[in-house]
Amino acid sequence: MKRSVRIKIISMGNAETGKSCIIKRYCEKRFVHKYLATIGIDYGVTKVTVKDKDVKVNIFDMAGHPIFYEVRNEFYQDTQGAILVYDVTDRSSFEALDSWLAEMRNEMGNQVEADNITVIVVANKIDRKRVVDETEGRLWADSKGYQYFESSAQSGQGINDIFQALFEGVVSALENGGKKIPIQTQLGYTKDQIEAIQKLKNAKSDYDRLGLQLGATKDDVNKAYRRLAVLLHPDKSVAPGSEEAFKILVAARTTLLKKCS
Ligand code: GTP
Ligand code: MG
């Protein structure tokens, strides 16, 4: 006989990122173009089979708009899984991810419980012209230890993968006595590499990019260059963004060497 379990899932993320559409696409296999803001919270139930278990899934689809905070804040308790959604065409929705995690932690109260929630980061609306690239999204998710998926609720792309990963994560945690199983990072790259890439991409000056002070000598520049080149050479590094960062590195070195002479 199959054992049956109940789980609680929530959706988080800014208003209009597509949370309700993602859930609707998964549960009802359809898409609604017109924006119908969720008022406070929507509740739904679905049944799935995960790892040979019948699972009754309670879905609490939250409203992203700040005015509904007072309504949704009561629904964080006892959550086991969450989709944390941003819209790849809207940078502010990506930048808001940290504040959603903060709200969740705050409302959960119990930090151990919060740490054991399976969170899936969802980059939605990939059918449209994006302003947040895949690398940024993946890096953010990796840095939190969450799985990352891209989706289009409009076309259906990626939707099943999100929920499969979510349910498997939650059920695995349940089987493990409520403790989340750390995700297998398919990383193959190090934190040093990630930090070097972010620095190269975001620094304000070429000196900053190479970690040098104003007035650095040719020798300093070449040393810094070699250290970073070994870390980021696209033939060796599989860290997302390596290729772009490497190009920035080469350009920064060229500029700085000219300044030194
Ligand atoms: P709140 O309930 O207010 O928090 O918003 P929400 O995150 O639930 O957004 P909702 O699912 O209602 O979708 C917002 C708008 O984005 C709607 O007009 C949808 O049609 C549109 N939308 C959602 N997903 C996609 C997508 O993958 N691609 C495109 N092009 N549009 C989408
Ligand atoms: Mg909604």
PDB file of C-alpha atoms and ligand atoms in Angstrom:
ATOM      1  CA  MET A   1       0.000   0.000   0.000  1.00  0.00           C
ATOM      2  CA  LYS A   2       1.265   3.460  -0.860  1.00  0.00           C
ATOM      3  CA  ARG A   3       1.802   5.822   2.014  1.00  0.00           C
ATOM      4  CA  SER A   4       0.122   9.146   1.589  1.00  0.00           C
ATOM      5  CA  VAL A   5       1.351  12.502   2.839  1.00  0.00           C
ATOM      6  CA  ARG A   6       0.180  16.100   2.860  1.00  0.00           C
ATOM      7  CA  ILE A   7       2.435  18.991   2.120  1.00  0.00           C
ATOM      8  CA  LYS A   8       2.150  22.774   2.147  1.00  0.00           C
ATOM      9  CA  ILE A   9       3.555  24.890  -0.657  1.00  0.00           C
ATOM     10  CA  ILE A  10       3.561  28.672  -1.036  1.00  0.00           C
ATOM     11  CA  SER A  11       4.396  31.117  -3.827  1.00  0.00           C
ATOM     12  CA  MET A  12       6.453  34.240  -3.211  1.00  0.00           C
ATOM     13  CA  GLY A  13       7.681  37.121  -5.341  1.00  0.00           C
ATOM     14  CA  ASN A  14       6.672  40.574  -6.516  1.00  0.00           C
ATOM     15  CA  ALA A  15       3.227  41.307  -7.931  1.00  0.00           C
ATOM     16  CA  GLU A  16       2.811  40.471 -11.617  1.00  0.00           C
ATOM     17  CA  THR A  17       5.823  38.170 -11.849  1.00  0.00           C
ATOM     18  CA  GLY A  18       3.504  35.314 -12.857  1.00  0.00           C
ATOM     19  CA  LYS A  19       3.083  33.251  -9.676  1.00  0.00           C
ATOM     20  CA  SER A  20      -0.607  32.518 -10.248  1.00  0.00           C
ATOM     21  CA  CYS A  21      -0.034  31.798 -13.944  1.00  0.00           C
ATOM     22  CA  ILE A  22       2.739  29.312 -13.148  1.00  0.00           C
ATOM     23  CA  ILE A  23       0.451  27.466 -10.737  1.00  0.00           C
ATOM     24  CA  LYS A  24      -2.468  27.604 -13.156  1.00  0.00           C
ATOM     25  CA  ARG A  25      -0.281  26.325 -15.998  1.00  0.00           C
ATOM     26  CA  TYR A  26       0.819  23.407 -13.852  1.00  0.00           C
ATOM     27  CA  CYS A  27      -2.569  22.500 -12.398  1.00  0.00           C
ATOM     28  CA  GLU A  28      -4.888  23.383 -15.271  1.00  0.00           C
ATOM     29  CA  LYS A  29      -2.548  23.397 -18.298  1.00  0.00           C
ATOM     30  CA  ARG A  30      -3.747  26.804 -19.412  1.00  0.00           C
ATOM     31  CA  PHE A  31      -2.602  30.410 -19.524  1.00  0.00           C
ATOM     32  CA  VAL A  32      -4.448  33.663 -18.860  1.00  0.00           C
ATOM     33  CA  HIS A  33      -3.115  36.799 -20.571  1.00  0.00           C
ATOM     34  CA  LYS A  34      -5.169  39.269 -18.599  1.00  0.00           C
ATOM     35  CA  TYR A  35      -3.619  40.254 -15.267  1.00  0.00           C
ATOM     36  CA  LEU A  36      -5.889  39.344 -12.394  1.00  0.00           C
ATOM     37  CA  ALA A  37      -4.070  40.333  -9.217  1.00  0.00           C
ATOM     38  CA  THR A  38      -4.362  37.789  -6.447  1.00  0.00           C
ATOM     39  CA  ILE A  39      -6.295  39.345  -3.594  1.00  0.00           C
ATOM     40  CA  GLY A  40      -4.468  38.356  -0.431  1.00  0.00           C
ATOM     41  CA  ILE A  41      -4.235  34.649  -1.020  1.00  0.00           C
ATOM     42  CA  ASP A  42      -5.578  31.906  -3.301  1.00  0.00           C
ATOM     43  CA  TYR A  43      -5.813  28.362  -2.086  1.00  0.00           C
ATOM     44  CA  GLY A  44      -5.799  25.198  -4.161  1.00  0.00           C
ATOM     45  CA  VAL A  45      -5.197  21.473  -3.792  1.00  0.00           C
ATOM     46  CA  THR A  46      -3.640  18.980  -6.137  1.00  0.00           C
ATOM     47  CA  LYS A  47      -2.577  15.360  -5.905  1.00  0.00           C
ATOM     48  CA  VAL A  48       0.675  13.973  -7.224  1.00  0.00           C
ATOM     49  CA  THR A  49       2.780  10.842  -6.890  1.00  0.00           C
ATOM     50  CA  VAL A  50       6.338  11.458  -5.784  1.00  0.00           C
ATOM     51  CA  LYS A  51       8.865   8.723  -5.053  1.00  0.00           C
ATOM     52  CA  ASP A  52       6.061   6.174  -4.864  1.00  0.00           C
ATOM     53  CA  LYS A  53       4.066   8.209  -2.374  1.00  0.00           C
ATOM     54  CA  ASP A  54       0.668   9.761  -2.893  1.00  0.00           C
ATOM     55  CA  VAL A  55       1.070  13.389  -2.044  1.00  0.00           C
ATOM     56  CA  LYS A  56      -1.746  15.811  -1.328  1.00  0.00           C
ATOM     57  CA  VAL A  57      -0.389  19.261  -2.082  1.00  0.00           C
ATOM     58  CA  ASN A  58      -1.941  22.327  -0.467  1.00  0.00           C
ATOM     59  CA  ILE A  59      -0.959  25.366  -2.486  1.00  0.00           C
ATOM     60  CA  PHE A  60      -1.155  28.847  -0.983  1.00  0.00           C
ATOM     61  CA  ASP A  61      -0.662  31.328  -3.801  1.00  0.00           C
ATOM     62  CA  MET A  62       0.284  34.661  -2.259  1.00  0.00           C
ATOM     63  CA  ALA A  63      -0.391  38.153  -3.503  1.00  0.00           C
ATOM     64  CA  GLY A  64       2.858  39.952  -4.241  1.00  0.00           C
ATOM     65  CA  HIS A  65       1.573  43.463  -3.757  1.00  0.00           C
ATOM     66  CA  PRO A  66       2.741  45.160  -0.537  1.00  0.00           C
ATOM     67  CA  ILE A  67      -0.807  46.125   0.432  1.00  0.00           C
ATOM     68  CA  PHE A  68      -1.591  42.445   0.992  1.00  0.00           C
ATOM     69  CA  TYR A  69       1.188  41.905   3.482  1.00  0.00           C
ATOM     70  CA  GLU A  70      -1.274  41.858   6.382  1.00  0.00           C
ATOM     71  CA  VAL A  71      -3.213  39.066   4.729  1.00  0.00           C
ATOM     72  CA  ARG A  72      -0.428  36.837   3.456  1.00  0.00           C
ATOM     73  CA  ASN A  73       1.828  37.083   6.530  1.00  0.00           C
ATOM     74  CA  GLU A  74      -0.319  34.537   8.379  1.00  0.00           C
ATOM     75  CA  PHE A  75       0.244  31.854   5.767  1.00  0.00           C
ATOM     76  CA  TYR A  76       3.974  31.282   6.098  1.00  0.00           C
ATOM     77  CA  GLN A  77       3.628  28.984   9.098  1.00  0.00           C
ATOM     78  CA  ASP A  78       4.205  25.253   8.474  1.00  0.00           C
ATOM     79  CA  THR A  79       5.373  25.778   4.918  1.00  0.00           C
ATOM     80  CA  GLN A  80       7.561  23.005   3.502  1.00  0.00           C
ATOM     81  CA  GLY A  81       8.154  24.226  -0.024  1.00  0.00           C
ATOM     82  CA  ALA A  82       8.109  27.500  -1.927  1.00  0.00           C
ATOM     83  CA  ILE A  83       8.470  28.852  -5.404  1.00  0.00           C
ATOM     84  CA  LEU A  84      10.248  32.198  -5.322  1.00  0.00           C
ATOM     85  CA  VAL A  85       9.448  33.899  -8.589  1.00  0.00           C
ATOM     86  CA  TYR A  86      10.901  36.847 -10.454  1.00  0.00           C
ATOM     87  CA  ASP A  87      10.200  38.238 -13.892  1.00  0.00           C
ATOM     88  CA  VAL A  88      13.230  38.250 -16.228  1.00  0.00           C
ATOM     89  CA  THR A  89      11.882  41.380 -17.936  1.00  0.00           C
ATOM     90  CA  ASP A  90      11.763  43.327 -14.655  1.00  0.00           C
ATOM     91  CA  ARG A  91      15.011  43.855 -12.753  1.00  0.00           C
ATOM     92  CA  SER A  92      13.308  45.178  -9.625  1.00  0.00           C
ATOM     93  CA  SER A  93      11.530  41.845  -9.208  1.00  0.00           C
ATOM     94  CA  PHE A  94      14.949  40.124  -9.204  1.00  0.00           C
ATOM     95  CA  GLU A  95      16.352  42.627  -6.744  1.00  0.00           C
ATOM     96  CA  ALA A  96      13.383  41.981  -4.451  1.00  0.00           C
ATOM     97  CA  LEU A  97      14.265  38.294  -3.933  1.00  0.00           C
ATOM     98  CA  ASP A  98      16.281  38.971  -0.781  1.00  0.00           C
ATOM     99  CA  SER A  99      13.421  40.863   0.812  1.00  0.00           C
ATOM    100  CA  TRP A 100      11.048  37.967   0.096  1.00  0.00           C
ATOM    101  CA  LEU A 101      13.366  35.594   1.882  1.00  0.00           C
ATOM    102  CA  ALA A 102      13.591  38.039   4.755  1.00  0.00           C
ATOM    103  CA  GLU A 103       9.800  38.243   4.979  1.00  0.00           C
ATOM    104  CA  MET A 104       9.541  34.450   4.973  1.00  0.00           C
ATOM    105  CA  ARG A 105      12.167  34.075   7.727  1.00  0.00           C
ATOM    106  CA  ASN A 106      10.525  36.762   9.773  1.00  0.00           C
ATOM    107  CA  GLU A 107       7.054  35.301   9.571  1.00  0.00           C
ATOM    108  CA  MET A 108       8.223  31.716  10.136  1.00  0.00           C
ATOM    109  CA  GLY A 109       9.913  32.759  13.330  1.00  0.00           C
ATOM    110  CA  ASN A 110      11.583  29.372  13.710  1.00  0.00           C
ATOM    111  CA  GLN A 111      14.837  29.679  11.741  1.00  0.00           C
ATOM    112  CA  VAL A 112      15.547  25.942  11.709  1.00  0.00           C
ATOM    113  CA  GLU A 113      12.180  25.388  10.065  1.00  0.00           C
ATOM    114  CA  ALA A 114      12.882  28.201   7.617  1.00  0.00           C
ATOM    115  CA  ASP A 115      16.246  26.669   6.714  1.00  0.00           C
ATOM    116  CA  ASN A 116      14.533  23.405   5.887  1.00  0.00           C
ATOM    117  CA  ILE A 117      12.042  24.813   3.409  1.00  0.00           C
ATOM    118  CA  THR A 118      12.709  23.643  -0.135  1.00  0.00           C
ATOM    119  CA  VAL A 119      12.847  26.849  -2.168  1.00  0.00           C
ATOM    120  CA  ILE A 120      12.881  26.816  -5.947  1.00  0.00           C
ATOM    121  CA  VAL A 121      13.993  30.033  -7.625  1.00  0.00           C
ATOM    122  CA  VAL A 122      11.964  30.635 -10.775  1.00  0.00           C
ATOM    123  CA  ALA A 123      13.006  33.017 -13.538  1.00  0.00           C
ATOM    124  CA  ASN A 124       9.695  33.500 -15.356  1.00  0.00           C
ATOM    125  CA  LYS A 125       8.590  35.061 -18.679  1.00  0.00           C
ATOM    126  CA  ILE A 126      11.568  33.794 -20.668  1.00  0.00           C
ATOM    127  CA  ASP A 127       9.363  34.050 -23.764  1.00  0.00           C
ATOM    128  CA  ARG A 128       9.887  37.831 -23.600  1.00  0.00           C
ATOM    129  CA  LYS A 129      12.868  40.142 -23.980  1.00  0.00           C
ATOM    130  CA  ARG A 130      14.843  39.696 -20.799  1.00  0.00           C
ATOM    131  CA  VAL A 131      16.895  42.184 -18.766  1.00  0.00           C
ATOM    132  CA  VAL A 132      18.124  39.735 -16.109  1.00  0.00           C
ATOM    133  CA  ASP A 133      20.357  37.088 -17.628  1.00  0.00           C
ATOM    134  CA  GLU A 134      20.564  33.448 -16.653  1.00  0.00           C
ATOM    135  CA  THR A 135      23.986  33.832 -15.027  1.00  0.00           C
ATOM    136  CA  GLU A 136      22.762  36.390 -12.511  1.00  0.00           C
ATOM    137  CA  GLY A 137      19.781  34.279 -11.566  1.00  0.00           C
ATOM    138  CA  ARG A 138      21.801  31.085 -11.195  1.00  0.00           C
ATOM    139  CA  LEU A 139      24.474  32.793  -9.140  1.00  0.00           C
ATOM    140  CA  TRP A 140      21.901  34.201  -6.756  1.00  0.00           C
ATOM    141  CA  ALA A 141      20.169  30.819  -6.362  1.00  0.00           C
ATOM    142  CA  ASP A 142      23.507  28.988  -5.956  1.00  0.00           C
ATOM    143  CA  SER A 143      24.606  31.449  -3.321  1.00  0.00           C
ATOM    144  CA  LYS A 144      21.521  30.527  -1.247  1.00  0.00           C
ATOM    145  CA  GLY A 145      21.728  26.792  -1.931  1.00  0.00           C
ATOM    146  CA  TYR A 146      18.454  26.769  -3.900  1.00  0.00           C
ATOM    147  CA  GLN A 147      17.665  25.141  -7.207  1.00  0.00           C
ATOM    148  CA  TYR A 148      17.105  27.457 -10.164  1.00  0.00           C
ATOM    149  CA  PHE A 149      14.685  27.012 -13.063  1.00  0.00           C
ATOM    150  CA  GLU A 150      13.642  29.159 -15.990  1.00  0.00           C
ATOM    151  CA  SER A 151      10.052  29.150 -17.163  1.00  0.00           C
ATOM    152  CA  SER A 152       7.353  30.571 -19.317  1.00  0.00           C
ATOM    153  CA  ALA A 153       3.860  30.190 -17.943  1.00  0.00           C
ATOM    154  CA  GLN A 154       2.713  31.352 -21.371  1.00  0.00           C
ATOM    155  CA  SER A 155       4.317  28.504 -23.365  1.00  0.00           C
ATOM    156  CA  GLY A 156       4.551  26.016 -20.512  1.00  0.00           C
ATOM    157  CA  GLN A 157       8.324  25.688 -20.859  1.00  0.00           C
ATOM    158  CA  GLY A 158      10.030  24.622 -17.648  1.00  0.00           C
ATOM    159  CA  ILE A 159       6.844  24.481 -15.591  1.00  0.00           C
ATOM    160  CA  ASN A 160       6.725  20.733 -14.849  1.00  0.00           C
ATOM    161  CA  ASP A 161      10.417  20.703 -13.913  1.00  0.00           C
ATOM    162  CA  ILE A 162       9.800  23.352 -11.256  1.00  0.00           C
ATOM    163  CA  PHE A 163       7.094  21.386  -9.506  1.00  0.00           C
ATOM    164  CA  GLN A 164       8.866  18.058  -9.840  1.00  0.00           C
ATOM    165  CA  ALA A 165      11.969  19.498  -8.169  1.00  0.00           C
ATOM    166  CA  LEU A 166       9.844  21.196  -5.538  1.00  0.00           C
ATOM    167  CA  PHE A 167       7.848  18.086  -4.587  1.00  0.00           C
ATOM    168  CA  GLU A 168      10.903  15.836  -4.649  1.00  0.00           C
ATOM    169  CA  GLY A 169      12.762  18.269  -2.419  1.00  0.00           C
ATOM    170  CA  VAL A 170       9.919  18.405   0.096  1.00  0.00           C
ATOM    171  CA  VAL A 171       9.296  14.657   0.145  1.00  0.00           C
ATOM    172  CA  SER A 172      13.027  13.937   0.511  1.00  0.00           C
ATOM    173  CA  ALA A 173      13.175  16.311   3.453  1.00  0.00           C
ATOM    174  CA  LEU A 174      10.165  14.582   5.031  1.00  0.00           C
ATOM    175  CA  GLU A 175      11.841  11.200   4.639  1.00  0.00           C
ATOM    176  CA  ASN A 176      14.896  12.711   6.280  1.00  0.00           C
ATOM    177  CA  GLY A 177      13.005  13.656   9.425  1.00  0.00           C
ATOM    178  CA  GLY A 178      12.164  17.176   8.229  1.00  0.00           C
ATOM    179  CA  LYS A 179      15.750  18.084   7.434  1.00  0.00           C
ATOM    180  CA  LYS A 180      16.344  19.397   3.948  1.00  0.00           C
ATOM    181  CA  ILE A 181      18.847  17.452   1.851  1.00  0.00           C
ATOM    182  CA  PRO A 182      21.441  19.908   0.519  1.00  0.00           C
ATOM    183  CA  ILE A 183      21.151  20.133  -3.253  1.00  0.00           C
ATOM    184  CA  GLN A 184      23.801  18.596  -5.395  1.00  0.00           C
ATOM    185  CA  THR A 185      25.521  21.645  -6.774  1.00  0.00           C
ATOM    186  CA  GLN A 186      26.314  20.824 -10.368  1.00  0.00           C
ATOM    187  CA  LEU A 187      28.610  23.773  -9.866  1.00  0.00           C
ATOM    188  CA  GLY A 188      32.047  22.446 -10.664  1.00  0.00           C
ATOM    189  CA  TYR A 189      33.251  25.947  -9.802  1.00  0.00           C
ATOM    190  CA  THR A 190      34.352  27.714  -6.668  1.00  0.00           C
ATOM    191  CA  LYS A 191      33.176  30.648  -4.634  1.00  0.00           C
ATOM    192  CA  ASP A 192      36.433  32.427  -5.534  1.00  0.00           C
ATOM    193  CA  GLN A 193      35.533  32.166  -9.178  1.00  0.00           C
ATOM    194  CA  ILE A 194      32.043  33.498  -8.596  1.00  0.00           C
ATOM    195  CA  GLU A 195      33.383  36.418  -6.579  1.00  0.00           C
ATOM    196  CA  ALA A 196      36.008  37.244  -9.198  1.00  0.00           C
ATOM    197  CA  ILE A 197      33.349  37.220 -11.920  1.00  0.00           C
ATOM    198  CA  GLN A 198      31.014  39.454  -9.952  1.00  0.00           C
ATOM    199  CA  LYS A 199      33.823  41.868  -9.170  1.00  0.00           C
ATOM    200  CA  LEU A 200      34.925  42.077 -12.792  1.00  0.00           C
ATOM    201  CA  LYS A 201      31.368  42.697 -13.930  1.00  0.00           C
ATOM    202  CA  ASN A 202      30.360  45.193 -11.250  1.00  0.00           C
ATOM    203  CA  ALA A 203      33.478  47.123 -10.269  1.00  0.00           C
ATOM    204  CA  LYS A 204      33.512  50.848 -10.954  1.00  0.00           C
ATOM    205  CA  SER A 205      37.067  51.110 -12.340  1.00  0.00           C
ATOM    206  CA  ASP A 206      39.690  48.920 -14.006  1.00  0.00           C
ATOM    207  CA  TYR A 207      41.866  49.215 -10.895  1.00  0.00           C
ATOM    208  CA  ASP A 208      38.983  47.844  -8.837  1.00  0.00           C
ATOM    209  CA  ARG A 209      38.377  45.039 -11.307  1.00  0.00           C
ATOM    210  CA  LEU A 210      41.918  43.752 -10.852  1.00  0.00           C
ATOM    211  CA  GLY A 211      41.954  44.493  -7.121  1.00  0.00           C
ATOM    212  CA  LEU A 212      44.687  47.124  -7.510  1.00  0.00           C
ATOM    213  CA  GLN A 213      45.326  50.576  -6.079  1.00  0.00           C
ATOM    214  CA  LEU A 214      45.796  53.693  -8.140  1.00  0.00           C
ATOM    215  CA  GLY A 215      49.472  53.949  -9.093  1.00  0.00           C
ATOM    216  CA  ALA A 216      50.000  50.196  -9.507  1.00  0.00           C
ATOM    217  CA  THR A 217      53.016  49.244 -11.611  1.00  0.00           C
ATOM    218  CA  LYS A 218      53.114  47.175 -14.788  1.00  0.00           C
ATOM    219  CA  ASP A 219      54.346  44.297 -12.716  1.00  0.00           C
ATOM    220  CA  ASP A 220      51.388  44.608 -10.322  1.00  0.00           C
ATOM    221  CA  VAL A 221      48.986  44.670 -13.247  1.00  0.00           C
ATOM    222  CA  ASN A 222      50.481  41.576 -14.835  1.00  0.00           C
ATOM    223  CA  LYS A 223      50.534  39.684 -11.553  1.00  0.00           C
ATOM    224  CA  ALA A 224      46.896  40.481 -10.840  1.00  0.00           C
ATOM    225  CA  TYR A 225      46.012  39.606 -14.401  1.00  0.00           C
ATOM    226  CA  ARG A 226      47.730  36.205 -14.219  1.00  0.00           C
ATOM    227  CA  ARG A 227      46.058  35.310 -10.946  1.00  0.00           C
ATOM    228  CA  LEU A 228      42.603  36.071 -12.332  1.00  0.00           C
ATOM    229  CA  ALA A 229      43.323  34.548 -15.736  1.00  0.00           C
ATOM    230  CA  VAL A 230      44.165  31.208 -14.132  1.00  0.00           C
ATOM    231  CA  LEU A 231      40.927  31.401 -12.147  1.00  0.00           C
ATOM    232  CA  LEU A 232      38.684  32.371 -15.036  1.00  0.00           C
ATOM    233  CA  HIS A 233      40.119  31.107 -18.275  1.00  0.00           C
ATOM    234  CA  PRO A 234      37.062  29.905 -20.224  1.00  0.00           C
ATOM    235  CA  ASP A 235      38.893  26.703 -21.233  1.00  0.00           C
ATOM    236  CA  LYS A 236      39.218  25.798 -17.560  1.00  0.00           C
ATOM    237  CA  SER A 237      36.380  27.519 -15.733  1.00  0.00           C
ATOM    238  CA  VAL A 238      32.805  26.325 -16.003  1.00  0.00           C
ATOM    239  CA  ALA A 239      31.525  29.080 -13.723  1.00  0.00           C
ATOM    240  CA  PRO A 240      28.667  30.902 -15.462  1.00  0.00           C
ATOM    241  CA  GLY A 241      29.847  34.204 -16.862  1.00  0.00           C
ATOM    242  CA  SER A 242      33.520  33.174 -17.088  1.00  0.00           C
ATOM    243  CA  GLU A 243      33.798  34.012 -20.742  1.00  0.00           C
ATOM    244  CA  GLU A 244      32.361  37.491 -20.371  1.00  0.00           C
ATOM    245  CA  ALA A 245      34.442  38.136 -17.237  1.00  0.00           C
ATOM    246  CA  PHE A 246      37.578  36.969 -18.999  1.00  0.00           C
ATOM    247  CA  LYS A 247      36.989  39.455 -21.813  1.00  0.00           C
ATOM    248  CA  ILE A 248      36.525  42.242 -19.267  1.00  0.00           C
ATOM    249  CA  LEU A 249      39.730  41.144 -17.560  1.00  0.00           C
ATOM    250  CA  VAL A 250      41.751  41.263 -20.782  1.00  0.00           C
ATOM    251  CA  ALA A 251      40.352  44.699 -21.635  1.00  0.00           C
ATOM    252  CA  ALA A 252      41.073  46.048 -18.141  1.00  0.00           C
ATOM    253  CA  ARG A 253      44.651  44.795 -18.254  1.00  0.00           C
ATOM    254  CA  THR A 254      45.237  46.400 -21.673  1.00  0.00           C
ATOM    255  CA  THR A 255      43.891  49.756 -20.459  1.00  0.00           C
ATOM    256  CA  LEU A 256      45.909  49.687 -17.237  1.00  0.00           C
ATOM    257  CA  LEU A 257      49.159  48.732 -18.959  1.00  0.00           C
ATOM    258  CA  LYS A 258      48.768  51.775 -21.212  1.00  0.00           C
ATOM    259  CA  LYS A 259      48.283  53.980 -18.148  1.00  0.00           C
ATOM    260  CA  CYS A 260      51.436  52.593 -16.526  1.00  0.00           C
ATOM    261  CA  SER A 261      53.771  53.360 -19.412  1.00  0.00           C
TER     262      SER A 261
HETATM  263  P1  GTP B   1       0.083  38.938  -7.937  1.00  0.00           P
HETATM  264  O1  GTP B   1      -1.004  37.954  -7.717  1.00  0.00           O
HETATM  265  O2  GTP B   1      -0.418  40.332  -8.053  1.00  0.00           O
HETATM  266  O3  GTP B   1       1.163  38.826  -6.930  1.00  0.00           O
HETATM  267  O4  GTP B   1       0.756  38.598  -9.394  1.00  0.00           O
HETATM  268  P2  GTP B   1       1.235  37.188  -9.922  1.00  0.00           P
HETATM  269  O5  GTP B   1       2.680  37.046  -9.632  1.00  0.00           O
HETATM  270  O6  GTP B   1       0.352  36.094  -9.478  1.00  0.00           O
HETATM  271  O7  GTP B   1       1.134  37.381 -11.512  1.00  0.00           O
HETATM  272  P3  GTP B   1       0.101  36.688 -12.524  1.00  0.00           P
HETATM  273  O8  GTP B   1       0.328  35.222 -12.555  1.00  0.00           O
HETATM  274  O9  GTP B   1      -1.236  37.160 -12.244  1.00  0.00           O
HETATM  275  O10 GTP B   1       0.653  37.272 -13.916  1.00  0.00           O
HETATM  276  C1  GTP B   1       0.881  38.654 -14.121  1.00  0.00           C
HETATM  277  C2  GTP B   1       0.849  38.986 -15.590  1.00  0.00           C
HETATM  278  O11 GTP B   1       1.978  38.407 -16.254  1.00  0.00           O
HETATM  279  C3  GTP B   1      -0.385  38.472 -16.330  1.00  0.00           C
HETATM  280  O12 GTP B   1      -0.811  39.451 -17.258  1.00  0.00           O
HETATM  281  C4  GTP B   1       0.120  37.243 -17.048  1.00  0.00           C
HETATM  282  O13 GTP B   1      -0.589  37.002 -18.231  1.00  0.00           O
HETATM  283  C5  GTP B   1       1.557  37.607 -17.341  1.00  0.00           C
HETATM  284  N1  GTP B   1       2.447  36.420 -17.378  1.00  0.00           N
HETATM  285  C6  GTP B   1       2.606  35.488 -16.426  1.00  0.00           C
HETATM  286  N2  GTP B   1       3.512  34.568 -16.797  1.00  0.00           N
HETATM  287  C7  GTP B   1       3.951  34.936 -18.006  1.00  0.00           C
HETATM  288  C8  GTP B   1       4.917  34.380 -18.924  1.00  0.00           C
HETATM  289  O14 GTP B   1       5.565  33.370 -18.688  1.00  0.00           O
HETATM  290  N3  GTP B   1       5.105  35.064 -20.082  1.00  0.00           N
HETATM  291  C9  GTP B   1       4.425  36.204 -20.386  1.00  0.00           C
HETATM  292  N4  GTP B   1       4.689  36.791 -21.560  1.00  0.00           N
HETATM  293  N5  GTP B   1       3.523  36.743 -19.553  1.00  0.00           N
HETATM  294  C10 GTP B   1       3.280  36.125 -18.383  1.00  0.00           C
HETATM  295 MG    MG B   2      -1.221  36.065  -8.252  1.00  0.00          MG
END
